[in-house]
Coordinates of C-alpha atoms (C1' of nucleotides) in Angstrom, one line a residue:
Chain A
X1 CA 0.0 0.0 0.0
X2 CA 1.2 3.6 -0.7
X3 CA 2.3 5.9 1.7
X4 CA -0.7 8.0 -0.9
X5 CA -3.6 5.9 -0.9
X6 CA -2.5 5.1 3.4
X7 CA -2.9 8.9 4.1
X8 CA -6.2 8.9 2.1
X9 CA -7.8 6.3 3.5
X10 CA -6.5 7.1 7.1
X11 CA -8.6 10.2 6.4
X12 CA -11.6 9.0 5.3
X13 CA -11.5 6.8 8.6
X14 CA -10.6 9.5 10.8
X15 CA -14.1 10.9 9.4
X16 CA -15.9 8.2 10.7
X17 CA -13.9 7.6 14.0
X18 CA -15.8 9.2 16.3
X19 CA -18.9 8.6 18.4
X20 CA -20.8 11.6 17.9
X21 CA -20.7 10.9 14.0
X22 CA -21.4 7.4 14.1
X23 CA -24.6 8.0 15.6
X24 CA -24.8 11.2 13.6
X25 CA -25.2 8.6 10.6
X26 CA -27.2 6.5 12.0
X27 CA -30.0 9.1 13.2
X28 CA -30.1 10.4 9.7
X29 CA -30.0 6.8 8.6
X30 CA -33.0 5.8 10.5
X31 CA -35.0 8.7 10.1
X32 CA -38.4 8.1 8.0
X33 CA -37.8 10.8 5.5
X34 CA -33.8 9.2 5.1
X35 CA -32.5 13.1 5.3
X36 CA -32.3 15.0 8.9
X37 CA -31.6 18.9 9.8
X38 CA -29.5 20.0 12.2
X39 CA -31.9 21.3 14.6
X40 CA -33.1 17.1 14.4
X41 CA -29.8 16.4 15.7
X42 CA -29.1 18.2 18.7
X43 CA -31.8 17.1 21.3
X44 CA -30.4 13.4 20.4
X45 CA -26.8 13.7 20.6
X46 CA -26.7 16.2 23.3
X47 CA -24.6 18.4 21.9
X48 CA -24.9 22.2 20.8
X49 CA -26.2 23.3 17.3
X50 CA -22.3 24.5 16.4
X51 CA -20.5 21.2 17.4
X52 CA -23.3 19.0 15.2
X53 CA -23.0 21.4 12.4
X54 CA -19.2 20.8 12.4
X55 CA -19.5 17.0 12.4
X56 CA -22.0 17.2 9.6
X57 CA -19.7 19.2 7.5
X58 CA -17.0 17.1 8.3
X59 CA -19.1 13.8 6.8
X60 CA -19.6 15.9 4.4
X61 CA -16.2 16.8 3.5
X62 CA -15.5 13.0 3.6
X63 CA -17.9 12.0 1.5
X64 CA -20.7 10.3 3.8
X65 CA -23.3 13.2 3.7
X66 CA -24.8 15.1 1.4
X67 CA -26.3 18.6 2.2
X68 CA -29.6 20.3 0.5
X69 CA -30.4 23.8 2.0
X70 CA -34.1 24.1 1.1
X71 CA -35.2 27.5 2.2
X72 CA -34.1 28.4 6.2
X73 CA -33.2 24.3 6.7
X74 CA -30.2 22.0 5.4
X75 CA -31.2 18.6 5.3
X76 CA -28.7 16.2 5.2
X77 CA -28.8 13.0 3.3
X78 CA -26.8 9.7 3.4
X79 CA -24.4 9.3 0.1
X80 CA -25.5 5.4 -1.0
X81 CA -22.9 3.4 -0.7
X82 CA -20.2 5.8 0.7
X83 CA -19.8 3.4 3.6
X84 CA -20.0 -0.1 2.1
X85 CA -17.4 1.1 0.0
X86 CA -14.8 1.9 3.2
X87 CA -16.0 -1.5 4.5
X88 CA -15.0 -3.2 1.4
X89 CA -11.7 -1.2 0.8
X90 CA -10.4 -2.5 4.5
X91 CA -10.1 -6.0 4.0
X92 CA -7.7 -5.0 1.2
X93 CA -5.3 -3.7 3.7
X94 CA -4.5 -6.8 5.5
X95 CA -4.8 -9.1 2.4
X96 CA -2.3 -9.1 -1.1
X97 CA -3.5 -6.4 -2.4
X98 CA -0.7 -4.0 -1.8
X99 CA -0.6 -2.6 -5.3
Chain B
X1 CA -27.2 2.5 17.1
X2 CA -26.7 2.9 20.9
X3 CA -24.2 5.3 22.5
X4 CA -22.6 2.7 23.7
X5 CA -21.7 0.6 20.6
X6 CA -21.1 4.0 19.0
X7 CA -18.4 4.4 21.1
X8 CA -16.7 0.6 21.1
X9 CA -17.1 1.0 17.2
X10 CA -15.3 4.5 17.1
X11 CA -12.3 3.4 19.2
X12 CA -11.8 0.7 17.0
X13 CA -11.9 2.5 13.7
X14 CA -9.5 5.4 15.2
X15 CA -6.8 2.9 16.0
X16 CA -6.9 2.0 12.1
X17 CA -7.4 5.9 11.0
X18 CA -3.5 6.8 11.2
X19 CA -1.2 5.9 7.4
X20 CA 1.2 4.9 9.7
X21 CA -0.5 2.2 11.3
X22 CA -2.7 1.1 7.6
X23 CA 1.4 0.8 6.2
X24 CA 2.3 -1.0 9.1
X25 CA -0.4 -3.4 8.4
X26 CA 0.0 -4.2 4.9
X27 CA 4.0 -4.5 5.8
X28 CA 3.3 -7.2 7.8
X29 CA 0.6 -8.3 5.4
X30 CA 3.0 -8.3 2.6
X31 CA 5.6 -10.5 4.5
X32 CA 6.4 -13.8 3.1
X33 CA 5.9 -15.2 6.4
X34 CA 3.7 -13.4 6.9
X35 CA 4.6 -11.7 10.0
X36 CA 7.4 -9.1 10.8
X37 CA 9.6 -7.7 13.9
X38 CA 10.0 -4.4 14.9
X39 CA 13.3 -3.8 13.4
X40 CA 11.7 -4.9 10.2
X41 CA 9.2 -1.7 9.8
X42 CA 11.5 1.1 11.2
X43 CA 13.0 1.2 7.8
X44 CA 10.3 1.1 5.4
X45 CA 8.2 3.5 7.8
X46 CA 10.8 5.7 8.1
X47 CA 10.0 6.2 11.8
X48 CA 12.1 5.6 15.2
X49 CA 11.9 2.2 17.2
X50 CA 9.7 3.4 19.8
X51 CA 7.7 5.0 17.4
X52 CA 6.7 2.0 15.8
X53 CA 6.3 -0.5 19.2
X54 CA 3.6 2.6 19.9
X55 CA 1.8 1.8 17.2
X56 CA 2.2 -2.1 17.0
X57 CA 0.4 -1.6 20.6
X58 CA -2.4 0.3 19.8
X59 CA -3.0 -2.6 16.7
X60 CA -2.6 -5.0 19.5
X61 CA -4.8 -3.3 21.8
X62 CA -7.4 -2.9 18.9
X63 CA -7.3 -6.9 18.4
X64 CA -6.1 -6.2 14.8
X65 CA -2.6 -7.5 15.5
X66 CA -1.0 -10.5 17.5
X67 CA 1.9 -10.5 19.6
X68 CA 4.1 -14.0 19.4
X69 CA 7.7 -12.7 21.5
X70 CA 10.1 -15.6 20.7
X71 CA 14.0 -15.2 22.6
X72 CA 14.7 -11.4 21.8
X73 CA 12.8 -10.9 18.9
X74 CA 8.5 -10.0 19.0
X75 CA 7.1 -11.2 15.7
X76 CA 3.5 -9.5 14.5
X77 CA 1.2 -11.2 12.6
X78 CA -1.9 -10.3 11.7
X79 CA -5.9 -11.5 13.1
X80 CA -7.4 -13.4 10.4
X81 CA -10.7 -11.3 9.7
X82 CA -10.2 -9.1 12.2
X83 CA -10.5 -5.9 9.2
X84 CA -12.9 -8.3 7.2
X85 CA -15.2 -7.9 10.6
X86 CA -14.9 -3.9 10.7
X87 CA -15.1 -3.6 6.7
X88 CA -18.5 -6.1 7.2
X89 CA -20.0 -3.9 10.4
X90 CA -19.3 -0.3 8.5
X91 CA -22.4 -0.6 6.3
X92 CA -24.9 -1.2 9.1
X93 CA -24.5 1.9 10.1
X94 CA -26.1 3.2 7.3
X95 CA -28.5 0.8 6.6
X96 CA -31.8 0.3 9.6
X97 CA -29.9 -2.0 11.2
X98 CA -30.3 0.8 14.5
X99 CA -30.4 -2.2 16.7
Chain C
dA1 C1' -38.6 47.1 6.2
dC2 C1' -38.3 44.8 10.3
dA3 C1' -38.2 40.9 13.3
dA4 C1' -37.5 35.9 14.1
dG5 C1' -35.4 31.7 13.5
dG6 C1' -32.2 28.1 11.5
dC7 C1' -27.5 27.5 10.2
dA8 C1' -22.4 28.4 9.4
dT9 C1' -18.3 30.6 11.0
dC10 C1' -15.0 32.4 14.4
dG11 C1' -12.2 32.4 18.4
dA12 C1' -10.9 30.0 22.4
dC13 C1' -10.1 26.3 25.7
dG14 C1' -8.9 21.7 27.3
dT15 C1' -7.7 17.2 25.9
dC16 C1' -5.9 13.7 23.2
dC17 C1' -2.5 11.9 19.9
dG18 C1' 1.9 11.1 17.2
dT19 C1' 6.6 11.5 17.6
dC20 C1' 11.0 11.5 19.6
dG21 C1' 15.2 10.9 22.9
dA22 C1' 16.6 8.5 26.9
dT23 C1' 16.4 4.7 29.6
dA24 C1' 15.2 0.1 31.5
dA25 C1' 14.2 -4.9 30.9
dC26 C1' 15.2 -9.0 28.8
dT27 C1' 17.8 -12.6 26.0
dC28 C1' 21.4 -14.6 23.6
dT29 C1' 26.6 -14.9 22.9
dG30 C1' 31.4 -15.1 24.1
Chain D
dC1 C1' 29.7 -12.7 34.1
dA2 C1' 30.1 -9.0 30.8
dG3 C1' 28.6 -7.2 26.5
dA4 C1' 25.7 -6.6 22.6
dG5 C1' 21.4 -6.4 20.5
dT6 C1' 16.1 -6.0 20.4
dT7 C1' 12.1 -4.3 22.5
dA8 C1' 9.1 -1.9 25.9
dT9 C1' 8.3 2.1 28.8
dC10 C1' 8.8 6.9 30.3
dG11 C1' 8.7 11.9 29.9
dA12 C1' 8.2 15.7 27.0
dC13 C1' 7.0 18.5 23.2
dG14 C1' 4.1 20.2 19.2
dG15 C1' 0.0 19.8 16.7
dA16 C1' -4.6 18.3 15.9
dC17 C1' -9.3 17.5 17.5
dG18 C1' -13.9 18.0 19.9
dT19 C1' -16.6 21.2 22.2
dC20 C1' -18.7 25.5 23.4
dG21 C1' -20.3 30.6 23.4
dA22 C1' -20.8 34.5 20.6
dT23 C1' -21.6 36.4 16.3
dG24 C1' -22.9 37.0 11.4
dC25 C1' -25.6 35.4 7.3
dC26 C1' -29.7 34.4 5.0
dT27 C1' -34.5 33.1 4.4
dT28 C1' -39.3 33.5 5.8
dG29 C1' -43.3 35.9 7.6
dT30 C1' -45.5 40.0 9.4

DNA sequence: ACAAGGCATCGACGTCCGTCGATAACTCTG
DNA sequence: CAGAGTTATCGACGGACGTCGATGCCTTGT
């Protein structure tokens, strides 16, 4: 594996390596309408409207989110497949695959 | 997704969200032995001794790597499917698998 | 035009993390 | 037993990260 394509995907999982953005996902994940805006978030993850924004922009950043401001709100939207392809890219680390 | 399995899954993922650690990895991945000793990675890493036992026991720690000491010498070896299990658990975060 | 509300940005603070040099512990060799 | 070599641990330093309060922007409704 590259020292490259190491410090990429050691990004992408420093995106997902923290608690407040896993379940960040996974609200937005389970919610009925599959998109969630911030004020959703807060009450939830008990955190203020400035730290959830920053996650969300960080997922976004990363690739996990999407964002659609409609009007006053931003709902925020799962990318499909984003994370099933991180889970399939790992494997590749500990297996021949070194190219 | 519960808080608490937020958390167990986020400490795993950050001890594989660093390029040194994802080289170190696929070093020892990419072994004909296929396992390697400390001495072995300070070169190819390009990082100090202590440096690299750090990180060799945060993969340890993270049950991503094994430990088999034999006279003076500690050979690592990877867990079989131990990054197979994370790459397979990433997606159900996404999908309504909340449980 | 003004007020209200949702969101993003800014600055700051405390904590955690990666890295190193120095040192100790342990094992084999002579 | 003394010496050399490999690894683990310790202490310290610099930088990055998560969190918050305050503030500014922008859209809607009156």
């Amino acid at each position: 594996m590259s020292p490259q394509r190491a410090a990429d995907l050691a990004r992408t999982l420093k995106a997902l390596a923290d608690p407040a953005r896993l379940r960040l996902l996974s609200l937005i994940a389970a919610s009925p309408t599959g998109e969630a805006c911030i004020c959703d978030l807060t009450g939830p993850l008990e955190l203020t409207q400035p730290t959830v924004s920053h996650h969300c922009k960080v997922l976004v950043d990363a690739g996990f989110l999407r964002r659609d401001k409609r009007g006053v709100w931003a709902h925020y939207s799962l990318v499909p497949g984003a994370m099933q392809a991180v889970g399939a890219d790992l494997p590749g680390v500990g297996k021949l695959v070194t190219a």
